[in-house]
PDB file of C-alpha atoms in Angstrom:
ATOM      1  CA  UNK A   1      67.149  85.050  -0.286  1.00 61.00           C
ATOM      2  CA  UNK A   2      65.540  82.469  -2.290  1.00 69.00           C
ATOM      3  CA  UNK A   3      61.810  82.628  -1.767  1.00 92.00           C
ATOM      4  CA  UNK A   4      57.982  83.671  -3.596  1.00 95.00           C
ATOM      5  CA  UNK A   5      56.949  86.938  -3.851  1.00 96.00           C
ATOM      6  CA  UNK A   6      53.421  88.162  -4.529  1.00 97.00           C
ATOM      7  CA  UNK A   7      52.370  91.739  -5.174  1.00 95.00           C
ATOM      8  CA  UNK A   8      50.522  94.038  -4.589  1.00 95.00           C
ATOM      9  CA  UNK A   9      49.209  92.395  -1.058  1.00 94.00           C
ATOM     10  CA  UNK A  10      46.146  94.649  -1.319  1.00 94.00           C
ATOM     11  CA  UNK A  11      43.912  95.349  -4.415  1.00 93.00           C
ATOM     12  CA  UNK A  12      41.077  97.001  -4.592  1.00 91.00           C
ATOM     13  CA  UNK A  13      38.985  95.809  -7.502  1.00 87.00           C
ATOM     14  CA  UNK A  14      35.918  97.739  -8.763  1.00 87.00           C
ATOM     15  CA  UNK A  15      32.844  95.997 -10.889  1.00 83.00           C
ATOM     16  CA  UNK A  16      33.622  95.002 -14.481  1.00 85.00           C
ATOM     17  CA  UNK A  17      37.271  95.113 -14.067  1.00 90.00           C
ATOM     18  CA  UNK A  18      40.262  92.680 -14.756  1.00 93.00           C
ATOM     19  CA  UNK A  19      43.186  92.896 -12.252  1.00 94.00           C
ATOM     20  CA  UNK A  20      46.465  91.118 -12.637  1.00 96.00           C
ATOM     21  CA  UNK A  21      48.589  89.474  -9.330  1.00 97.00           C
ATOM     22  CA  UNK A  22      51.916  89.091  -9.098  1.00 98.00           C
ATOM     23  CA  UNK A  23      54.114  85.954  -8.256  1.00 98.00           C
ATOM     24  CA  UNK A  24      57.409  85.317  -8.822  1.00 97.00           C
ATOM     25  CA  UNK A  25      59.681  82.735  -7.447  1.00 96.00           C
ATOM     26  CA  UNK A  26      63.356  82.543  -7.528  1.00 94.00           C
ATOM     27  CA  UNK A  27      63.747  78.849  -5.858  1.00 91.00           C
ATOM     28  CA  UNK A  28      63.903  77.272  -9.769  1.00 91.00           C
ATOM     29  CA  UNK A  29      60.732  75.104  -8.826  1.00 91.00           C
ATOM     30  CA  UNK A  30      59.067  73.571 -12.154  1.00 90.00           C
ATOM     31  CA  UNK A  31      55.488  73.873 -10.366  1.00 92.00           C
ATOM     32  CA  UNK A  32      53.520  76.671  -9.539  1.00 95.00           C
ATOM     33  CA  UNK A  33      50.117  76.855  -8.242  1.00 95.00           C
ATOM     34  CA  UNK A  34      47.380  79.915  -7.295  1.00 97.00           C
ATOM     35  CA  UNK A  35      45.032  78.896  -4.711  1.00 96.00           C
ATOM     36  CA  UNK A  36      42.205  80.949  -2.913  1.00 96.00           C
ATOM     37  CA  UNK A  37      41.398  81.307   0.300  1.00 95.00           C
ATOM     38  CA  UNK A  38      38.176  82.664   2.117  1.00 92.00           C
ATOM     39  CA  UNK A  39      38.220  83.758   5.856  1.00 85.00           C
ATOM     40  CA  UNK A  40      38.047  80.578   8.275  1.00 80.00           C
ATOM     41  CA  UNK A  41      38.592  78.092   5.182  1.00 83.00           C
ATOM     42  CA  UNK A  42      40.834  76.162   3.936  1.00 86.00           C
ATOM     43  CA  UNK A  43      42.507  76.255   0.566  1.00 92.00           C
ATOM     44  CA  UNK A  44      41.033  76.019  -3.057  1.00 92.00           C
ATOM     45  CA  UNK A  45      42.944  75.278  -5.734  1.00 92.00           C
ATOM     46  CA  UNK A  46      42.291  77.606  -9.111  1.00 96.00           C
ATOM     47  CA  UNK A  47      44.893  77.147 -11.423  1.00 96.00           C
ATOM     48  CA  UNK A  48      48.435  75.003 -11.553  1.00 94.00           C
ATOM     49  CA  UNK A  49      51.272  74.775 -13.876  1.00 94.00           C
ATOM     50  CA  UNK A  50      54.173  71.508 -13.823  1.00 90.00           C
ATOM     51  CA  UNK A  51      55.792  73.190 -16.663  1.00 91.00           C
ATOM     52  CA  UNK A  52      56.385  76.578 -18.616  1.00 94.00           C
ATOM     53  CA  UNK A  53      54.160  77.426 -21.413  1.00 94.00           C
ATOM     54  CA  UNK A  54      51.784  74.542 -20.028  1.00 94.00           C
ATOM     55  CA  UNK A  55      48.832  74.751 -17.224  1.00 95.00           C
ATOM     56  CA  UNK A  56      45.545  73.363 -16.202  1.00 94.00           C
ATOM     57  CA  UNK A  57      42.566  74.623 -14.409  1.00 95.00           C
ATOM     58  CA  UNK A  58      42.170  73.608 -10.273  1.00 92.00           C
ATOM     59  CA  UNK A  59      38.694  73.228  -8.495  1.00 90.00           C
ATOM     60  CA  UNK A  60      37.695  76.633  -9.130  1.00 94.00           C
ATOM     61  CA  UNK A  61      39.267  78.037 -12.539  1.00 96.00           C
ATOM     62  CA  UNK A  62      35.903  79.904 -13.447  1.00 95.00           C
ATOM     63  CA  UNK A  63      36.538  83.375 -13.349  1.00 95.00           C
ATOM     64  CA  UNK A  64      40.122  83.761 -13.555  1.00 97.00           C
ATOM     65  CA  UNK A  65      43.069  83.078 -15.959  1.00 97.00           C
ATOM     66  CA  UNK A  66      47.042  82.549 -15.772  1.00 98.00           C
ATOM     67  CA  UNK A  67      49.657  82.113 -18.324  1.00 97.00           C
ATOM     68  CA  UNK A  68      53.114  80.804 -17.746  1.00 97.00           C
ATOM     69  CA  UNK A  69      55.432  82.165 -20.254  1.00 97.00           C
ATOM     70  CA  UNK A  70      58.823  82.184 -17.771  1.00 96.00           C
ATOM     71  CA  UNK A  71      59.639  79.305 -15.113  1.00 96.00           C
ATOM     72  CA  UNK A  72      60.137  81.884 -12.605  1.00 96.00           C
ATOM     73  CA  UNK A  73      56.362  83.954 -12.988  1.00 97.00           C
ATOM     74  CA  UNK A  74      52.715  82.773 -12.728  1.00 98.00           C
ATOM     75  CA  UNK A  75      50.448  85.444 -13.167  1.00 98.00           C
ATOM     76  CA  UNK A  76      46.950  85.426 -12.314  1.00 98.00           C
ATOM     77  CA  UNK A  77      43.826  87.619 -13.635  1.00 97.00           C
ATOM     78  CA  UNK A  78      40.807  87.873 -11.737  1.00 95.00           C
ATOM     79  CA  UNK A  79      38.484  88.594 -14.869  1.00 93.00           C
ATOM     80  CA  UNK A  80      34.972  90.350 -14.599  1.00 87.00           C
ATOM     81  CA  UNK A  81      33.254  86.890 -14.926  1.00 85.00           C
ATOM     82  CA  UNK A  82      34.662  86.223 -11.456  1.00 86.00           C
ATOM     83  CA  UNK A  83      31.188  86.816  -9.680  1.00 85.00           C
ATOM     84  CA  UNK A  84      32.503  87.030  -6.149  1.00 89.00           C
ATOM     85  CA  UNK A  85      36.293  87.680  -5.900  1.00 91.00           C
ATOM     86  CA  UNK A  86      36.720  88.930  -2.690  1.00 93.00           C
ATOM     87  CA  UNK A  87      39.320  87.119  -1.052  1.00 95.00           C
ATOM     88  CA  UNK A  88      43.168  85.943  -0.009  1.00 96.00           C
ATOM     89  CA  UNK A  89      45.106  84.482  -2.861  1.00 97.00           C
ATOM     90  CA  UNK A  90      47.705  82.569  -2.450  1.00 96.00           C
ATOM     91  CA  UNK A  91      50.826  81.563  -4.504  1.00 97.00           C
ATOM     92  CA  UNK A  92      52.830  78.685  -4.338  1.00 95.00           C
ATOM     93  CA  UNK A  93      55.603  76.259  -5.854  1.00 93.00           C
ATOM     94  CA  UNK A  94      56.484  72.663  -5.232  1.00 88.00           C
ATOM     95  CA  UNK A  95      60.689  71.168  -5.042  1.00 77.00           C
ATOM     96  CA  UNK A  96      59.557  68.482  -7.418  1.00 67.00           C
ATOM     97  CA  UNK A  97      57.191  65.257  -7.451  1.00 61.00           C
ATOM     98  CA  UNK A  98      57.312  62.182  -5.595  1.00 60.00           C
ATOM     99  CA  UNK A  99      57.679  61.571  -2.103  1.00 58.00           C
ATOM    100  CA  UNK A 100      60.249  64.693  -1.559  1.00 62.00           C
ATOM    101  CA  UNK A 101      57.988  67.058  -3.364  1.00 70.00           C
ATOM    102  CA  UNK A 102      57.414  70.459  -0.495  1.00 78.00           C
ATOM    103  CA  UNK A 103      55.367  72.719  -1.338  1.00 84.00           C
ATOM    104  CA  UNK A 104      56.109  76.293  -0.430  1.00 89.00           C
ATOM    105  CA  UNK A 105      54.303  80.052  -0.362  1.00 93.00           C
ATOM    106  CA  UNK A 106      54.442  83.418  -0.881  1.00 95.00           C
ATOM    107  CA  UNK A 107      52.719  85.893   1.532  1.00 94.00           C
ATOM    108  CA  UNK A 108      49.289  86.241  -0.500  1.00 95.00           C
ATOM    109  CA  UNK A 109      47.566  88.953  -1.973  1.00 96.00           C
ATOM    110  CA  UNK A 110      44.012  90.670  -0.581  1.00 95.00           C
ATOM    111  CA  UNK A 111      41.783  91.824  -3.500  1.00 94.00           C
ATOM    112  CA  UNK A 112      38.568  93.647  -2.443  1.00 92.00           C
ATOM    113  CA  UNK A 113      35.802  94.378  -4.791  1.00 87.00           C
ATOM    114  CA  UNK A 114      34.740  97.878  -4.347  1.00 83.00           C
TER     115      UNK A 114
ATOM    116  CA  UNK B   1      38.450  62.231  -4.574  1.00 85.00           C
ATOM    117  CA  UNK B   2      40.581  63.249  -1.342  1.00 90.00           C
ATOM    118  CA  UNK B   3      39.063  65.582   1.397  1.00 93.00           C
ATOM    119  CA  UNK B   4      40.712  66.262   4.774  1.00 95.00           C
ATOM    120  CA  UNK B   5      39.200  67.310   7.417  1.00 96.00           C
ATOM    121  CA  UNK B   6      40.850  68.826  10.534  1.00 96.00           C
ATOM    122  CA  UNK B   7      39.168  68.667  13.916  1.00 93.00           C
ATOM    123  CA  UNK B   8      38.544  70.908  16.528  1.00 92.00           C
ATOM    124  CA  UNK B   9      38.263  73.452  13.745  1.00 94.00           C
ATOM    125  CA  UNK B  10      39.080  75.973  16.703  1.00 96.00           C
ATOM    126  CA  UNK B  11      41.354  75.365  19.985  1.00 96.00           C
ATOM    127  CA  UNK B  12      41.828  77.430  22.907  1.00 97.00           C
ATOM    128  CA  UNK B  13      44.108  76.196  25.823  1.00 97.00           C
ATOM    129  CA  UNK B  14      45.681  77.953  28.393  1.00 97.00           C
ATOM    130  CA  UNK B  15      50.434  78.445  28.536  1.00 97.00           C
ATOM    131  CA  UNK B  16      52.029  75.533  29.228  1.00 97.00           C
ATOM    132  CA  UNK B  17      49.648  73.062  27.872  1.00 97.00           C
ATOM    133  CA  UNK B  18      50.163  69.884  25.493  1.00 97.00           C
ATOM    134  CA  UNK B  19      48.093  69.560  22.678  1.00 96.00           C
ATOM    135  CA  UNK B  20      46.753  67.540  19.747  1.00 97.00           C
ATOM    136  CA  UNK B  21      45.628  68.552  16.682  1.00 97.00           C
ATOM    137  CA  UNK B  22      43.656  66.040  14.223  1.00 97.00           C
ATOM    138  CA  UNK B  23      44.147  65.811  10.809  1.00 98.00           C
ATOM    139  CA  UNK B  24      42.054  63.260   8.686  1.00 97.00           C
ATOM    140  CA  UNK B  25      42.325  61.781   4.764  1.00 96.00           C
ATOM    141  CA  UNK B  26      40.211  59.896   2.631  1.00 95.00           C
ATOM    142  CA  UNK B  27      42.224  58.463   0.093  1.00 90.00           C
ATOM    143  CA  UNK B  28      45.658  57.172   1.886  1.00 88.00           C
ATOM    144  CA  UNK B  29      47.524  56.929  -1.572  1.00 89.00           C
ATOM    145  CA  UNK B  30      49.235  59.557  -0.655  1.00 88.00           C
ATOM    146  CA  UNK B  31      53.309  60.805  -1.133  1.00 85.00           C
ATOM    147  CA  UNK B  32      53.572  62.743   2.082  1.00 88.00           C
ATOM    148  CA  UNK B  33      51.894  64.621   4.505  1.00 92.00           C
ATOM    149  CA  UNK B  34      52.323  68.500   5.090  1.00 93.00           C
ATOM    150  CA  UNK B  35      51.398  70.381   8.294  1.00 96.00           C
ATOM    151  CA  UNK B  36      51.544  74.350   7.974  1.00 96.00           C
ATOM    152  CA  UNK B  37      51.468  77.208  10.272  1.00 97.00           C
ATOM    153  CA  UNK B  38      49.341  80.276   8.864  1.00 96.00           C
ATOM    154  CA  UNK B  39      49.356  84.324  11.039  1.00 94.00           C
ATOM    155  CA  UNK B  40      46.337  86.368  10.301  1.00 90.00           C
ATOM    156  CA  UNK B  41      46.689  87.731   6.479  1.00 88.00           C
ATOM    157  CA  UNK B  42      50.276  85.656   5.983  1.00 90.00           C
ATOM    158  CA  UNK B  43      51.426  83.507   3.883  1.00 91.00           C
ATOM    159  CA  UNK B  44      51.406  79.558   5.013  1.00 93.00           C
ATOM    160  CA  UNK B  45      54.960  78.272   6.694  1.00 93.00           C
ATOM    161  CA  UNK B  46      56.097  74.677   6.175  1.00 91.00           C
ATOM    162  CA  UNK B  47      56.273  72.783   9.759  1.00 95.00           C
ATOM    163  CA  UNK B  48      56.791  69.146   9.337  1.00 94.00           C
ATOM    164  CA  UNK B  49      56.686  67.172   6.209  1.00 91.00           C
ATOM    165  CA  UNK B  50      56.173  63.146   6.891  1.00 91.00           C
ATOM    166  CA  UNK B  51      57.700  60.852   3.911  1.00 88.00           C
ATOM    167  CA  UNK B  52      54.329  58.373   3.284  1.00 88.00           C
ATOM    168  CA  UNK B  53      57.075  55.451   4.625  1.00 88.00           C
ATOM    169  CA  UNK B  54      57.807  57.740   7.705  1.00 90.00           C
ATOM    170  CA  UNK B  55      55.512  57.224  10.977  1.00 92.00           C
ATOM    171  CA  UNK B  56      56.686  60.864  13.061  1.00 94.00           C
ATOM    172  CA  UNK B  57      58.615  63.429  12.681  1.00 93.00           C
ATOM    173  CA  UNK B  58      60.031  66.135  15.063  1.00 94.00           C
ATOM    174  CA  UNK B  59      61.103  69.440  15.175  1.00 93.00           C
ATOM    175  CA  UNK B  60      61.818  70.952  18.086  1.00 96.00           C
ATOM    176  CA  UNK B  61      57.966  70.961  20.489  1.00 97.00           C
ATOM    177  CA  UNK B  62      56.605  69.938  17.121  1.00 97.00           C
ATOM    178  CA  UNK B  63      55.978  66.526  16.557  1.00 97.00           C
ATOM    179  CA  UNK B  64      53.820  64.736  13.719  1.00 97.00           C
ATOM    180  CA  UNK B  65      52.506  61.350  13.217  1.00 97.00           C
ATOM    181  CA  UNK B  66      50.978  59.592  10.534  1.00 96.00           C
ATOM    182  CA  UNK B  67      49.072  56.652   9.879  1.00 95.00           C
ATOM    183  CA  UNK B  68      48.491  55.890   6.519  1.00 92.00           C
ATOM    184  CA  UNK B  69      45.965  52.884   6.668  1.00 91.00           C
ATOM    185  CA  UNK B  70      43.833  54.532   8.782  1.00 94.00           C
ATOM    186  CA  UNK B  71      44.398  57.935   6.740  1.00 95.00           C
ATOM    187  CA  UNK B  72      45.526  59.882   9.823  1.00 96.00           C
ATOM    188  CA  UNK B  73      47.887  62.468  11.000  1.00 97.00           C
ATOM    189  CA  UNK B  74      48.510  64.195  14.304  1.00 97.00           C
ATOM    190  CA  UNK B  75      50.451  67.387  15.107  1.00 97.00           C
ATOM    191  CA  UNK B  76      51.802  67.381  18.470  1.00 97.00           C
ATOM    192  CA  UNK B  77      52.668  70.487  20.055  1.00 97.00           C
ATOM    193  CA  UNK B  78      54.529  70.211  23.762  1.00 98.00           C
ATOM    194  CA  UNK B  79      54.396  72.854  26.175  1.00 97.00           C
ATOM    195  CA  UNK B  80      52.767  75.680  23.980  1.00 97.00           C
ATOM    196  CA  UNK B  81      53.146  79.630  24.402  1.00 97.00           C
ATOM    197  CA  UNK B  82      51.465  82.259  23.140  1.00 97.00           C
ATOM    198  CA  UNK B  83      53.850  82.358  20.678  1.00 97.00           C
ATOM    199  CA  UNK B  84      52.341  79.326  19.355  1.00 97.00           C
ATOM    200  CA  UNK B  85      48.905  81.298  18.626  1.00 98.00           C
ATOM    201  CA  UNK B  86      47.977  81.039  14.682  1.00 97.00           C
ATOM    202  CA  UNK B  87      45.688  78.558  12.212  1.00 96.00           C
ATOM    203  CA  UNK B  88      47.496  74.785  11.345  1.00 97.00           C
ATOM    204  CA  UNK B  89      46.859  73.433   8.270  1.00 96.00           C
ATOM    205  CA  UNK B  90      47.887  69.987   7.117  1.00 96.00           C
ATOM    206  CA  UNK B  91      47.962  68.969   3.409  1.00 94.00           C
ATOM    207  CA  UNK B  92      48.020  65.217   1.534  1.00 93.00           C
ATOM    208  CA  UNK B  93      50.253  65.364  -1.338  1.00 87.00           C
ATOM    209  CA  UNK B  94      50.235  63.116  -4.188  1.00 80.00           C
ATOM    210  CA  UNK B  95      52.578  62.017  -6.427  1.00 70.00           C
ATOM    211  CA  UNK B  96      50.949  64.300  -9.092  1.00 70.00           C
ATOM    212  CA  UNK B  97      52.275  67.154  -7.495  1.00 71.00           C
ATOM    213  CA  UNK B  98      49.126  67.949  -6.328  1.00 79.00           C
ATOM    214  CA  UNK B  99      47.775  69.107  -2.794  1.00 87.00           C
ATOM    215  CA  UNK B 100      44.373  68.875  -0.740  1.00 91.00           C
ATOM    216  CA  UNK B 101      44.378  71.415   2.072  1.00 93.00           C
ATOM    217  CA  UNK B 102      42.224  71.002   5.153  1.00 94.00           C
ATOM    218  CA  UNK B 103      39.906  73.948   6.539  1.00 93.00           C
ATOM    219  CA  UNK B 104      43.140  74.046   9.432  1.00 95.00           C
ATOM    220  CA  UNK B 105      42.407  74.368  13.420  1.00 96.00           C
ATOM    221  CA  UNK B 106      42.787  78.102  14.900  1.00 96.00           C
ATOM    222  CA  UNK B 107      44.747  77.589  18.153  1.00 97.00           C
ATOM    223  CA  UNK B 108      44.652  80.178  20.994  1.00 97.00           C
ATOM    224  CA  UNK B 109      47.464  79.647  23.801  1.00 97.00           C
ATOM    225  CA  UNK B 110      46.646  81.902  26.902  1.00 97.00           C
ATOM    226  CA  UNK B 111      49.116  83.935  28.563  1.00 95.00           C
TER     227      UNK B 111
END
């Protein structure tokens, strides 16, 4: 089945440390995005890429890094500059642009800082 | 800069009910409109997408409007059930591919 996959769903993260997430799509979308997501709110944007080997930084890029070296991954690092990282992240990827562009998601990650 | 804003931010109504929930946008130069369904700790699930030409769309109880000049959706959901328990979100897409999320409305259905 064609769809996003994020992993692990639950990190536990403890002071000073980088940790890596997971997502990989197999639906051949150009766009990928990483968004975060704190109980009872809505949806942040922190980093988005149109194209391989090309990204730019969302609302709240401070903190964290991606790369895009393969259409079908777009990892995400939660660095130790990220001062308060506990929360949902969520992956995504978009059909295209214009007015048929969907968006679509994976099941999100937890990372708690221990 | 676009903000949405979805109101009641929390919903409780009792089987059997109709409901409306409110989704609002600043800028209206938008693409489309998105409205998600999101379970505790899940992912978000695609619901209804309306074309920026479009004015509704349906799917099944589900029904969306939109009104673009007064930067407006609604999600209409007809006869609800439990079932129908979870957060909807709505998002404004642009034609940069890019997405502004509301905070979503919690909805409780009652047995």
């Amino acid at each position: 089945d064609g769809g996003i996959t994020q992993s692990p769903k639950y990190l536990f993260r403890k002071e000073g440390q980088n940790v890596t997430l997971s997502c990989e799509q197999n639906l051949n979308h150009d766009a990928m995005y990483w968004y975060r997501q704190d109980p009872g709110q809505g949806l942040r944007l922190i980093y988005y890429s149109q194209i391989v080997n090309d990204f730019q930084k969302g609302d709240i890029a401070e903190g964290y890094s991606v790369s895009r070296e393969k259409k079908e991954s777009f990892p995400l690092t939660v660095t130790s500059a990220q001062k308060n990282p506990t929360a949902f992240y969520l992956c995504a990827s978009r059909t295209g642009q214009g007015i048929f562009n969907t968006i679509y998601f994976g099941e999100g990650s937890w990372l708690t800082v221990v | 800069k676009q903000e949405v804003t979805q109101i009641p931010a929390a919903l409780s109504v009792p089987e059997g009910e109709n409901l409306v929930l409110n989704c609002s946008f600043t800028d209206s130069a938008i693409y489309n409109l998105q409205w998600f369904r999101q379970d505790p700790g899940k992912g978000l699930t695609s619901l209804l997408l309306i074309q920026s030409s479009q004015r509704e769309q349906t799917s099944g109880r589900l029904n969306a409007s939109l009104d673009k000049s007064s930067g407006r959706s609604t999600l209409y959901i007809a006869a609800s059930q439990p079932g129908d328990s979870a957060t909807y979100l709505c998002a404004a897409n642009t034609n940069a591919g890019k997405s502004t999320f509301g905070d979503g409305t919690t909805l409780t259905v009652k047995p």
